Amino acid sequence: MTRIIFSSAILLLISSQATMAANRHVDIVNKTGMTLKEFYASSTGSNNWEEDILGRDTIANGETFDINIDDGTGACRFDFRAVFQNGGESVKRNVNVCEISTFTYTR
């Protein structure tokens, strides 16, 4: 029984370390026909959107922008908020940035 518990603890530790080391770079692809002018990514469950990751940059229709979505906590699940040139927005919840490398906005 002790051997099983010890083995489980080692597997949990290895799994935790793999999540901490996971690549959180995500290519944000804009295929909406509009310019994406603000982009936010906050840990799922957070009560605010943090800062606009794009800053002065924008993502024109047809463009891709590489974003490192690593807030230093080791979290993998984030909520995304995109704001477009016409003032419209799109919110996607619970995106696992440890499992994806591309996220595409479409019409």
PDB file of N, CA and C in Angstrom:
ATOM      1  N   MET A   1       0.829  -1.182   0.000  1.00  0.00           N
ATOM      2  CA  MET A   1       0.000   0.000   0.000  1.00  0.00           C
ATOM      3  C   MET A   1       0.878   1.253   0.000  1.00  0.00           C
ATOM      4  N   THR A   2       1.923   1.277   0.803  1.00  0.00           N
ATOM      5  CA  THR A   2       2.823   2.423   0.860  1.00  0.00           C
ATOM      6  C   THR A   2       3.474   2.657  -0.487  1.00  0.00           C
ATOM      7  N   ARG A   3       3.833   1.586  -1.170  1.00  0.00           N
ATOM      8  CA  ARG A   3       4.472   1.697  -2.480  1.00  0.00           C
ATOM      9  C   ARG A   3       3.522   2.356  -3.479  1.00  0.00           C
ATOM     10  N   ILE A   4       2.235   2.030  -3.443  1.00  0.00           N
ATOM     11  CA  ILE A   4       1.248   2.615  -4.349  1.00  0.00           C
ATOM     12  C   ILE A   4       1.086   4.103  -4.062  1.00  0.00           C
ATOM     13  N   ILE A   5       1.004   4.468  -2.802  1.00  0.00           N
ATOM     14  CA  ILE A   5       0.860   5.874  -2.425  1.00  0.00           C
ATOM     15  C   ILE A   5       2.102   6.657  -2.860  1.00  0.00           C
ATOM     16  N   PHE A   6       3.288   6.100  -2.642  1.00  0.00           N
ATOM     17  CA  PHE A   6       4.532   6.752  -3.030  1.00  0.00           C
ATOM     18  C   PHE A   6       4.589   6.937  -4.539  1.00  0.00           C
ATOM     19  N   SER A   7       4.222   5.908  -5.295  1.00  0.00           N
ATOM     20  CA  SER A   7       4.205   5.993  -6.753  1.00  0.00           C
ATOM     21  C   SER A   7       3.223   7.051  -7.232  1.00  0.00           C
ATOM     22  N   SER A   8       2.067   7.115  -6.604  1.00  0.00           N
ATOM     23  CA  SER A   8       1.071   8.119  -6.966  1.00  0.00           C
ATOM     24  C   SER A   8       1.593   9.524  -6.689  1.00  0.00           C
ATOM     25  N   ALA A   9       2.288   9.677  -5.587  1.00  0.00           N
ATOM     26  CA  ALA A   9       2.834  10.986  -5.236  1.00  0.00           C
ATOM     27  C   ALA A   9       3.894  11.421  -6.252  1.00  0.00           C
ATOM     28  N   ILE A  10       4.720  10.490  -6.692  1.00  0.00           N
ATOM     29  CA  ILE A  10       5.738  10.806  -7.699  1.00  0.00           C
ATOM     30  C   ILE A  10       5.073  11.198  -9.017  1.00  0.00           C
ATOM     31  N   LEU A  11       4.054  10.463  -9.439  1.00  0.00           N
ATOM     32  CA  LEU A  11       3.354  10.793 -10.677  1.00  0.00           C
ATOM     33  C   LEU A  11       2.700  12.165 -10.590  1.00  0.00           C
ATOM     34  N   LEU A  12       2.120  12.492  -9.455  1.00  0.00           N
ATOM     35  CA  LEU A  12       1.500  13.804  -9.269  1.00  0.00           C
ATOM     36  C   LEU A  12       2.554  14.903  -9.353  1.00  0.00           C
ATOM     37  N   LEU A  13       3.708  14.693  -8.742  1.00  0.00           N
ATOM     38  CA  LEU A  13       4.790  15.673  -8.779  1.00  0.00           C
ATOM     39  C   LEU A  13       5.291  15.873 -10.204  1.00  0.00           C
ATOM     40  N   ILE A  14       5.491  14.792 -10.941  1.00  0.00           N
ATOM     41  CA  ILE A  14       5.950  14.879 -12.333  1.00  0.00           C
ATOM     42  C   ILE A  14       4.914  15.611 -13.174  1.00  0.00           C
ATOM     43  N   SER A  15       3.653  15.296 -12.975  1.00  0.00           N
ATOM     44  CA  SER A  15       2.571  15.958 -13.714  1.00  0.00           C
ATOM     45  C   SER A  15       2.543  17.448 -13.405  1.00  0.00           C
ATOM     46  N   SER A  16       2.717  17.818 -12.153  1.00  0.00           N
ATOM     47  CA  SER A  16       2.723  19.235 -11.756  1.00  0.00           C
ATOM     48  C   SER A  16       3.889  19.964 -12.392  1.00  0.00           C
ATOM     49  N   GLN A  17       5.058  19.328 -12.415  1.00  0.00           N
ATOM     50  CA  GLN A  17       6.231  19.956 -13.014  1.00  0.00           C
ATOM     51  C   GLN A  17       6.053  20.109 -14.517  1.00  0.00           C
ATOM     52  N   ALA A  18       5.423  19.143 -15.170  1.00  0.00           N
ATOM     53  CA  ALA A  18       5.185  19.234 -16.613  1.00  0.00           C
ATOM     54  C   ALA A  18       4.249  20.395 -16.917  1.00  0.00           C
ATOM     55  N   THR A  19       3.236  20.582 -16.091  1.00  0.00           N
ATOM     56  CA  THR A  19       2.315  21.707 -16.283  1.00  0.00           C
ATOM     57  C   THR A  19       3.049  23.022 -16.077  1.00  0.00           C
ATOM     58  N   MET A  20       3.892  23.108 -15.059  1.00  0.00           N
ATOM     59  CA  MET A  20       4.644  24.334 -14.796  1.00  0.00           C
ATOM     60  C   MET A  20       5.570  24.656 -15.963  1.00  0.00           C
ATOM     61  N   ALA A  21       6.113  23.645 -16.630  1.00  0.00           N
ATOM     62  CA  ALA A  21       7.062  23.856 -17.720  1.00  0.00           C
ATOM     63  C   ALA A  21       6.377  23.960 -19.078  1.00  0.00           C
ATOM     64  N   ALA A  22       5.074  23.835 -19.113  1.00  0.00           N
ATOM     65  CA  ALA A  22       4.345  23.841 -20.382  1.00  0.00           C
ATOM     66  C   ALA A  22       4.524  25.162 -21.113  1.00  0.00           C
ATOM     67  N   ASN A  23       4.570  25.065 -22.424  1.00  0.00           N
ATOM     68  CA  ASN A  23       4.664  26.239 -23.282  1.00  0.00           C
ATOM     69  C   ASN A  23       3.308  26.926 -23.314  1.00  0.00           C
ATOM     70  N   ARG A  24       3.279  28.191 -23.008  1.00  0.00           N
ATOM     71  CA  ARG A  24       2.021  28.949 -23.002  1.00  0.00           C
ATOM     72  C   ARG A  24       1.985  30.001 -24.106  1.00  0.00           C
ATOM     73  N   HIS A  25       2.819  29.815 -25.129  1.00  0.00           N
ATOM     74  CA  HIS A  25       2.780  30.706 -26.294  1.00  0.00           C
ATOM     75  C   HIS A  25       1.615  30.285 -27.174  1.00  0.00           C
ATOM     76  N   VAL A  26       0.761  31.239 -27.487  1.00  0.00           N
ATOM     77  CA  VAL A  26      -0.409  30.964 -28.321  1.00  0.00           C
ATOM     78  C   VAL A  26      -0.424  31.970 -29.466  1.00  0.00           C
ATOM     79  N   ASP A  27      -0.548  31.466 -30.687  1.00  0.00           N
ATOM     80  CA  ASP A  27      -0.733  32.333 -31.850  1.00  0.00           C
ATOM     81  C   ASP A  27      -2.198  32.721 -31.908  1.00  0.00           C
ATOM     82  N   ILE A  28      -2.471  34.020 -31.790  1.00  0.00           N
ATOM     83  CA  ILE A  28      -3.827  34.526 -31.917  1.00  0.00           C
ATOM     84  C   ILE A  28      -4.024  34.903 -33.386  1.00  0.00           C
ATOM     85  N   VAL A  29      -4.967  34.235 -34.038  1.00  0.00           N
ATOM     86  CA  VAL A  29      -5.221  34.438 -35.457  1.00  0.00           C
ATOM     87  C   VAL A  29      -6.535  35.196 -35.614  1.00  0.00           C
ATOM     88  N   ASN A  30      -6.498  36.252 -36.414  1.00  0.00           N
ATOM     89  CA  ASN A  30      -7.684  37.081 -36.631  1.00  0.00           C
ATOM     90  C   ASN A  30      -8.227  36.841 -38.034  1.00  0.00           C
ATOM     91  N   LYS A  31      -9.383  36.194 -38.116  1.00  0.00           N
ATOM     92  CA  LYS A  31     -10.076  35.958 -39.385  1.00  0.00           C
ATOM     93  C   LYS A  31     -11.509  36.470 -39.285  1.00  0.00           C
ATOM     94  N   THR A  32     -11.649  37.688 -38.743  1.00  0.00           N
ATOM     95  CA  THR A  32     -12.979  38.243 -38.491  1.00  0.00           C
ATOM     96  C   THR A  32     -13.417  39.262 -39.531  1.00  0.00           C
ATOM     97  N   GLY A  33     -12.491  39.731 -40.345  1.00  0.00           N
ATOM     98  CA  GLY A  33     -12.807  40.810 -41.274  1.00  0.00           C
ATOM     99  C   GLY A  33     -12.626  42.182 -40.642  1.00  0.00           C
ATOM    100  N   MET A  34     -12.242  42.230 -39.376  1.00  0.00           N
ATOM    101  CA  MET A  34     -12.027  43.491 -38.653  1.00  0.00           C
ATOM    102  C   MET A  34     -10.675  43.453 -37.956  1.00  0.00           C
ATOM    103  N   THR A  35     -10.193  44.611 -37.566  1.00  0.00           N
ATOM    104  CA  THR A  35      -8.961  44.687 -36.786  1.00  0.00           C
ATOM    105  C   THR A  35      -9.272  44.379 -35.325  1.00  0.00           C
ATOM    106  N   LEU A  36      -8.454  43.517 -34.741  1.00  0.00           N
ATOM    107  CA  LEU A  36      -8.540  43.216 -33.312  1.00  0.00           C
ATOM    108  C   LEU A  36      -7.638  44.234 -32.625  1.00  0.00           C
ATOM    109  N   LYS A  37      -8.213  45.095 -31.786  1.00  0.00           N
ATOM    110  CA  LYS A  37      -7.414  46.180 -31.220  1.00  0.00           C
ATOM    111  C   LYS A  37      -7.041  46.020 -29.755  1.00  0.00           C
ATOM    112  N   GLU A  38      -7.719  45.123 -29.029  1.00  0.00           N
ATOM    113  CA  GLU A  38      -7.357  44.837 -27.634  1.00  0.00           C
ATOM    114  C   GLU A  38      -7.493  43.333 -27.402  1.00  0.00           C
ATOM    115  N   PHE A  39      -6.578  42.791 -26.584  1.00  0.00           N
ATOM    116  CA  PHE A  39      -6.662  41.376 -26.237  1.00  0.00           C
ATOM    117  C   PHE A  39      -6.283  41.207 -24.770  1.00  0.00           C
ATOM    118  N   TYR A  40      -7.120  40.479 -24.054  1.00  0.00           N
ATOM    119  CA  TYR A  40      -6.918  40.228 -22.621  1.00  0.00           C
ATOM    120  C   TYR A  40      -6.945  38.724 -22.369  1.00  0.00           C
ATOM    121  N   ALA A  41      -6.115  38.272 -21.443  1.00  0.00           N
ATOM    122  CA  ALA A  41      -6.129  36.878 -21.001  1.00  0.00           C
ATOM    123  C   ALA A  41      -5.952  36.873 -19.492  1.00  0.00           C
ATOM    124  N   SER A  42      -6.940  36.360 -18.790  1.00  0.00           N
ATOM    125  CA  SER A  42      -6.892  36.304 -17.328  1.00  0.00           C
ATOM    126  C   SER A  42      -7.157  34.882 -16.871  1.00  0.00           C
ATOM    127  N   SER A  43      -6.510  34.483 -15.803  1.00  0.00           N
ATOM    128  CA  SER A  43      -6.744  33.143 -15.253  1.00  0.00           C
ATOM    129  C   SER A  43      -8.239  32.932 -15.046  1.00  0.00           C
ATOM    130  N   THR A  44      -8.713  31.769 -15.463  1.00  0.00           N
ATOM    131  CA  THR A  44     -10.122  31.448 -15.279  1.00  0.00           C
ATOM    132  C   THR A  44     -10.476  31.605 -13.805  1.00  0.00           C
ATOM    133  N   GLY A  45     -11.566  32.289 -13.551  1.00  0.00           N
ATOM    134  CA  GLY A  45     -12.001  32.538 -12.181  1.00  0.00           C
ATOM    135  C   GLY A  45     -11.583  33.898 -11.658  1.00  0.00           C
ATOM    136  N   SER A  46     -10.717  34.593 -12.390  1.00  0.00           N
ATOM    137  CA  SER A  46     -10.297  35.934 -11.982  1.00  0.00           C
ATOM    138  C   SER A  46     -11.448  36.914 -12.168  1.00  0.00           C
ATOM    139  N   ASN A  47     -11.483  37.941 -11.347  1.00  0.00           N
ATOM    140  CA  ASN A  47     -12.555  38.928 -11.417  1.00  0.00           C
ATOM    141  C   ASN A  47     -12.235  40.130 -12.292  1.00  0.00           C
ATOM    142  N   ASN A  48     -11.011  40.197 -12.850  1.00  0.00           N
ATOM    143  CA  ASN A  48     -10.698  41.313 -13.744  1.00  0.00           C
ATOM    144  C   ASN A  48      -9.874  40.829 -14.928  1.00  0.00           C
ATOM    145  N   TRP A  49      -9.764  41.679 -15.935  1.00  0.00           N
ATOM    146  CA  TRP A  49      -9.109  41.301 -17.195  1.00  0.00           C
ATOM    147  C   TRP A  49      -7.632  41.653 -17.251  1.00  0.00           C
ATOM    148  N   GLU A  50      -7.051  42.147 -16.203  1.00  0.00           N
ATOM    149  CA  GLU A  50      -5.644  42.545 -16.215  1.00  0.00           C
ATOM    150  C   GLU A  50      -5.445  43.655 -17.250  1.00  0.00           C
ATOM    151  N   GLU A  51      -4.268  43.688 -17.920  1.00  0.00           N
ATOM    152  CA  GLU A  51      -4.012  44.740 -18.898  1.00  0.00           C
ATOM    153  C   GLU A  51      -4.187  44.216 -20.320  1.00  0.00           C
ATOM    154  N   ASP A  52      -4.352  45.158 -21.250  1.00  0.00           N
ATOM    155  CA  ASP A  52      -4.433  44.820 -22.664  1.00  0.00           C
ATOM    156  C   ASP A  52      -3.059  44.316 -23.113  1.00  0.00           C
ATOM    157  N   ILE A  53      -2.971  43.060 -23.485  1.00  0.00           N
ATOM    158  CA  ILE A  53      -1.695  42.447 -23.850  1.00  0.00           C
ATOM    159  C   ILE A  53      -1.111  43.070 -25.115  1.00  0.00           C
ATOM    160  N   LEU A  54      -1.966  43.516 -26.013  1.00  0.00           N
ATOM    161  CA  LEU A  54      -1.475  44.083 -27.275  1.00  0.00           C
ATOM    162  C   LEU A  54      -0.850  45.465 -27.089  1.00  0.00           C
ATOM    163  N   GLY A  55      -1.276  46.184 -26.063  1.00  0.00           N
ATOM    164  CA  GLY A  55      -0.746  47.535 -25.873  1.00  0.00           C
ATOM    165  C   GLY A  55      -1.075  48.404 -27.074  1.00  0.00           C
ATOM    166  N   ARG A  56      -0.074  48.916 -27.741  1.00  0.00           N
ATOM    167  CA  ARG A  56      -0.278  49.758 -28.932  1.00  0.00           C
ATOM    168  C   ARG A  56      -0.411  48.943 -30.213  1.00  0.00           C
ATOM    169  N   ASP A  57      -0.128  47.656 -30.149  1.00  0.00           N
ATOM    170  CA  ASP A  57      -0.242  46.788 -31.330  1.00  0.00           C
ATOM    171  C   ASP A  57      -1.702  46.474 -31.617  1.00  0.00           C
ATOM    172  N   THR A  58      -1.961  46.050 -32.836  1.00  0.00           N
ATOM    173  CA  THR A  58      -3.270  45.536 -33.235  1.00  0.00           C
ATOM    174  C   THR A  58      -3.027  44.286 -34.066  1.00  0.00           C
ATOM    175  N   ILE A  59      -4.092  43.524 -34.284  1.00  0.00           N
ATOM    176  CA  ILE A  59      -4.005  42.343 -35.155  1.00  0.00           C
ATOM    177  C   ILE A  59      -5.003  42.561 -36.283  1.00  0.00           C
ATOM    178  N   ALA A  60      -4.498  42.888 -37.459  1.00  0.00           N
ATOM    179  CA  ALA A  60      -5.360  43.124 -38.615  1.00  0.00           C
ATOM    180  C   ALA A  60      -5.986  41.805 -39.065  1.00  0.00           C
ATOM    181  N   ASN A  61      -7.062  41.914 -39.810  1.00  0.00           N
ATOM    182  CA  ASN A  61      -7.685  40.721 -40.375  1.00  0.00           C
ATOM    183  C   ASN A  61      -6.644  39.942 -41.190  1.00  0.00           C
ATOM    184  N   GLY A  62      -6.577  38.645 -40.958  1.00  0.00           N
ATOM    185  CA  GLY A  62      -5.636  37.786 -41.667  1.00  0.00           C
ATOM    186  C   GLY A  62      -4.277  37.674 -41.011  1.00  0.00           C
ATOM    187  N   GLU A  63      -4.014  38.452 -39.976  1.00  0.00           N
ATOM    188  CA  GLU A  63      -2.728  38.407 -39.292  1.00  0.00           C
ATOM    189  C   GLU A  63      -2.749  37.467 -38.091  1.00  0.00           C
ATOM    190  N   THR A  64      -1.541  37.089 -37.671  1.00  0.00           N
ATOM    191  CA  THR A  64      -1.330  36.240 -36.496  1.00  0.00           C
ATOM    192  C   THR A  64      -0.376  36.957 -35.564  1.00  0.00           C
ATOM    193  N   PHE A  65      -0.633  36.850 -34.261  1.00  0.00           N
ATOM    194  CA  PHE A  65       0.189  37.520 -33.247  1.00  0.00           C
ATOM    195  C   PHE A  65       0.520  36.489 -32.177  1.00  0.00           C
ATOM    196  N   ASP A  66       1.806  36.272 -31.923  1.00  0.00           N
ATOM    197  CA  ASP A  66       2.252  35.321 -30.900  1.00  0.00           C
ATOM    198  C   ASP A  66       2.213  35.984 -29.527  1.00  0.00           C
ATOM    199  N   ILE A  67       1.500  35.361 -28.595  1.00  0.00           N
ATOM    200  CA  ILE A  67       1.385  35.897 -27.245  1.00  0.00           C
ATOM    201  C   ILE A  67       1.817  34.835 -26.233  1.00  0.00           C
ATOM    202  N   ASN A  68       2.656  35.225 -25.297  1.00  0.00           N
ATOM    203  CA  ASN A  68       3.061  34.353 -24.198  1.00  0.00           C
ATOM    204  C   ASN A  68       2.068  34.568 -23.062  1.00  0.00           C
ATOM    205  N   ILE A  69       1.197  33.603 -22.858  1.00  0.00           N
ATOM    206  CA  ILE A  69       0.141  33.729 -21.848  1.00  0.00           C
ATOM    207  C   ILE A  69       0.574  32.979 -20.597  1.00  0.00           C
ATOM    208  N   ASP A  70       1.606  33.507 -19.962  1.00  0.00           N
ATOM    209  CA  ASP A  70       2.151  32.904 -18.748  1.00  0.00           C
ATOM    210  C   ASP A  70       2.161  33.971 -17.662  1.00  0.00           C
ATOM    211  N   ASP A  71       1.288  33.814 -16.691  1.00  0.00           N
ATOM    212  CA  ASP A  71       1.201  34.807 -15.617  1.00  0.00           C
ATOM    213  C   ASP A  71       2.090  34.461 -14.418  1.00  0.00           C
ATOM    214  N   GLY A  72       2.921  33.423 -14.561  1.00  0.00           N
ATOM    215  CA  GLY A  72       3.847  33.048 -13.500  1.00  0.00           C
ATOM    216  C   GLY A  72       3.271  32.127 -12.444  1.00  0.00           C
ATOM    217  N   THR A  73       1.974  31.800 -12.536  1.00  0.00           N
ATOM    218  CA  THR A  73       1.347  30.952 -11.522  1.00  0.00           C
ATOM    219  C   THR A  73       1.368  29.473 -11.884  1.00  0.00           C
ATOM    220  N   GLY A  74       1.683  29.159 -13.139  1.00  0.00           N
ATOM    221  CA  GLY A  74       1.614  27.775 -13.599  1.00  0.00           C
ATOM    222  C   GLY A  74       0.236  27.394 -14.106  1.00  0.00           C
ATOM    223  N   ALA A  75      -0.691  28.338 -14.099  1.00  0.00           N
ATOM    224  CA  ALA A  75      -2.053  28.060 -14.567  1.00  0.00           C
ATOM    225  C   ALA A  75      -2.051  27.764 -16.060  1.00  0.00           C
ATOM    226  N   CYS A  76      -2.970  26.907 -16.464  1.00  0.00           N
ATOM    227  CA  CYS A  76      -3.135  26.571 -17.882  1.00  0.00           C
ATOM    228  C   CYS A  76      -4.444  27.094 -18.453  1.00  0.00           C
ATOM    229  N   ARG A  77      -5.417  27.338 -17.614  1.00  0.00           N
ATOM    230  CA  ARG A  77      -6.748  27.737 -18.093  1.00  0.00           C
ATOM    231  C   ARG A  77      -6.951  29.243 -17.941  1.00  0.00           C
ATOM    232  N   PHE A  78      -7.279  29.863 -19.067  1.00  0.00           N
ATOM    233  CA  PHE A  78      -7.456  31.303 -19.111  1.00  0.00           C
ATOM    234  C   PHE A  78      -8.743  31.658 -19.846  1.00  0.00           C
ATOM    235  N   ASP A  79      -9.280  32.822 -19.505  1.00  0.00           N
ATOM    236  CA  ASP A  79     -10.398  33.399 -20.249  1.00  0.00           C
ATOM    237  C   ASP A  79      -9.806  34.446 -21.188  1.00  0.00           C
ATOM    238  N   PHE A  80     -10.270  34.459 -22.439  1.00  0.00           N
ATOM    239  CA  PHE A  80      -9.792  35.406 -23.444  1.00  0.00           C
ATOM    240  C   PHE A  80     -10.881  36.434 -23.726  1.00  0.00           C
ATOM    241  N   ARG A  81     -10.460  37.668 -23.926  1.00  0.00           N
ATOM    242  CA  ARG A  81     -11.381  38.733 -24.347  1.00  0.00           C
ATOM    243  C   ARG A  81     -10.719  39.511 -25.470  1.00  0.00           C
ATOM    244  N   ALA A  82     -11.380  39.559 -26.617  1.00  0.00           N
ATOM    245  CA  ALA A  82     -10.898  40.318 -27.767  1.00  0.00           C
ATOM    246  C   ALA A  82     -11.862  41.463 -28.028  1.00  0.00           C
ATOM    247  N   VAL A  83     -11.304  42.654 -28.266  1.00  0.00           N
ATOM    248  CA  VAL A  83     -12.115  43.825 -28.593  1.00  0.00           C
ATOM    249  C   VAL A  83     -11.731  44.256 -30.005  1.00  0.00           C
ATOM    250  N   PHE A  84     -12.744  44.468 -30.845  1.00  0.00           N
ATOM    251  CA  PHE A  84     -12.526  44.769 -32.251  1.00  0.00           C
ATOM    252  C   PHE A  84     -12.740  46.251 -32.549  1.00  0.00           C
ATOM    253  N   GLN A  85     -12.313  46.673 -33.743  1.00  0.00           N
ATOM    254  CA  GLN A  85     -12.363  48.089 -34.142  1.00  0.00           C
ATOM    255  C   GLN A  85     -13.758  48.684 -34.079  1.00  0.00           C
ATOM    256  N   ASN A  86     -14.795  47.873 -34.247  1.00  0.00           N
ATOM    257  CA  ASN A  86     -16.170  48.384 -34.213  1.00  0.00           C
ATOM    258  C   ASN A  86     -16.741  48.427 -32.794  1.00  0.00           C
ATOM    259  N   GLY A  87     -15.920  48.084 -31.796  1.00  0.00           N
ATOM    260  CA  GLY A  87     -16.367  48.090 -30.404  1.00  0.00           C
ATOM    261  C   GLY A  87     -16.942  46.762 -29.939  1.00  0.00           C
ATOM    262  N   GLY A  88     -17.170  45.848 -30.872  1.00  0.00           N
ATOM    263  CA  GLY A  88     -17.659  44.522 -30.495  1.00  0.00           C
ATOM    264  C   GLY A  88     -16.578  43.735 -29.783  1.00  0.00           C
ATOM    265  N   GLU A  89     -16.999  42.754 -29.036  1.00  0.00           N
ATOM    266  CA  GLU A  89     -16.019  41.928 -28.335  1.00  0.00           C
ATOM    267  C   GLU A  89     -16.438  40.467 -28.351  1.00  0.00           C
ATOM    268  N   SER A  90     -15.446  39.625 -28.116  1.00  0.00           N
ATOM    269  CA  SER A  90     -15.668  38.188 -28.037  1.00  0.00           C
ATOM    270  C   SER A  90     -14.963  37.684 -26.788  1.00  0.00           C
ATOM    271  N   VAL A  91     -15.693  36.960 -25.943  1.00  0.00           N
ATOM    272  CA  VAL A  91     -15.121  36.377 -24.733  1.00  0.00           C
ATOM    273  C   VAL A  91     -15.187  34.860 -24.849  1.00  0.00           C
ATOM    274  N   LYS A  92     -14.061  34.220 -24.677  1.00  0.00           N
ATOM    275  CA  LYS A  92     -13.966  32.755 -24.672  1.00  0.00           C
ATOM    276  C   LYS A  92     -13.446  32.344 -23.307  1.00  0.00           C
ATOM    277  N   ARG A  93     -14.156  31.466 -22.660  1.00  0.00           N
ATOM    278  CA  ARG A  93     -13.809  31.069 -21.292  1.00  0.00           C
ATOM    279  C   ARG A  93     -13.112  29.702 -21.264  1.00  0.00           C
ATOM    280  N   ASN A  94     -12.249  29.546 -20.256  1.00  0.00           N
ATOM    281  CA  ASN A  94     -11.649  28.255 -19.926  1.00  0.00           C
ATOM    282  C   ASN A  94     -10.815  27.667 -21.065  1.00  0.00           C
ATOM    283  N   VAL A  95      -9.984  28.491 -21.692  1.00  0.00           N
ATOM    284  CA  VAL A  95      -9.100  28.039 -22.771  1.00  0.00           C
ATOM    285  C   VAL A  95      -7.846  27.452 -22.139  1.00  0.00           C
ATOM    286  N   ASN A  96      -7.491  26.224 -22.510  1.00  0.00           N
ATOM    287  CA  ASN A  96      -6.303  25.573 -21.952  1.00  0.00           C
ATOM    288  C   ASN A  96      -5.095  25.916 -22.820  1.00  0.00           C
ATOM    289  N   VAL A  97      -4.308  26.905 -22.377  1.00  0.00           N
ATOM    290  CA  VAL A  97      -3.170  27.372 -23.164  1.00  0.00           C
ATOM    291  C   VAL A  97      -1.975  26.417 -23.097  1.00  0.00           C
ATOM    292  N   CYS A  98      -2.035  25.406 -22.245  1.00  0.00           N
ATOM    293  CA  CYS A  98      -0.984  24.388 -22.201  1.00  0.00           C
ATOM    294  C   CYS A  98      -1.208  23.318 -23.265  1.00  0.00           C
ATOM    295  N   GLU A  99      -2.419  23.252 -23.815  1.00  0.00           N
ATOM    296  CA  GLU A  99      -2.745  22.217 -24.802  1.00  0.00           C
ATOM    297  C   GLU A  99      -2.910  22.752 -26.212  1.00  0.00           C
ATOM    298  N   ILE A 100      -3.003  24.071 -26.385  1.00  0.00           N
ATOM    299  CA  ILE A 100      -3.180  24.625 -27.730  1.00  0.00           C
ATOM    300  C   ILE A 100      -1.984  25.489 -28.097  1.00  0.00           C
ATOM    301  N   SER A 101      -1.760  25.677 -29.369  1.00  0.00           N
ATOM    302  CA  SER A 101      -0.708  26.588 -29.818  1.00  0.00           C
ATOM    303  C   SER A 101      -1.301  27.698 -30.693  1.00  0.00           C
ATOM    304  N   THR A 102      -2.551  27.535 -31.109  1.00  0.00           N
ATOM    305  CA  THR A 102      -3.212  28.517 -31.953  1.00  0.00           C
ATOM    306  C   THR A 102      -4.656  28.703 -31.493  1.00  0.00           C
ATOM    307  N   PHE A 103      -5.107  29.955 -31.485  1.00  0.00           N
ATOM    308  CA  PHE A 103      -6.499  30.261 -31.194  1.00  0.00           C
ATOM    309  C   PHE A 103      -6.975  31.224 -32.265  1.00  0.00           C
ATOM    310  N   THR A 104      -8.032  30.862 -32.987  1.00  0.00           N
ATOM    311  CA  THR A 104      -8.498  31.651 -34.121  1.00  0.00           C
ATOM    312  C   THR A 104      -9.838  32.302 -33.834  1.00  0.00           C
ATOM    313  N   TYR A 105      -9.888  33.606 -34.078  1.00  0.00           N
ATOM    314  CA  TYR A 105     -11.147  34.346 -34.026  1.00  0.00           C
ATOM    315  C   TYR A 105     -11.717  34.391 -35.439  1.00  0.00           C
ATOM    316  N   THR A 106     -12.983  34.006 -35.575  1.00  0.00           N
ATOM    317  CA  THR A 106     -13.670  34.059 -36.857  1.00  0.00           C
ATOM    318  C   THR A 106     -14.950  34.851 -36.685  1.00  0.00           C
ATOM    319  N   ARG A 107     -15.610  35.099 -37.777  1.00  0.00           N
ATOM    320  CA  ARG A 107     -16.882  35.849 -37.713  1.00  0.00           C
ATOM    321  C   ARG A 107     -17.937  35.093 -36.985  1.00  0.00           C
TER     322      ARG A 107
END
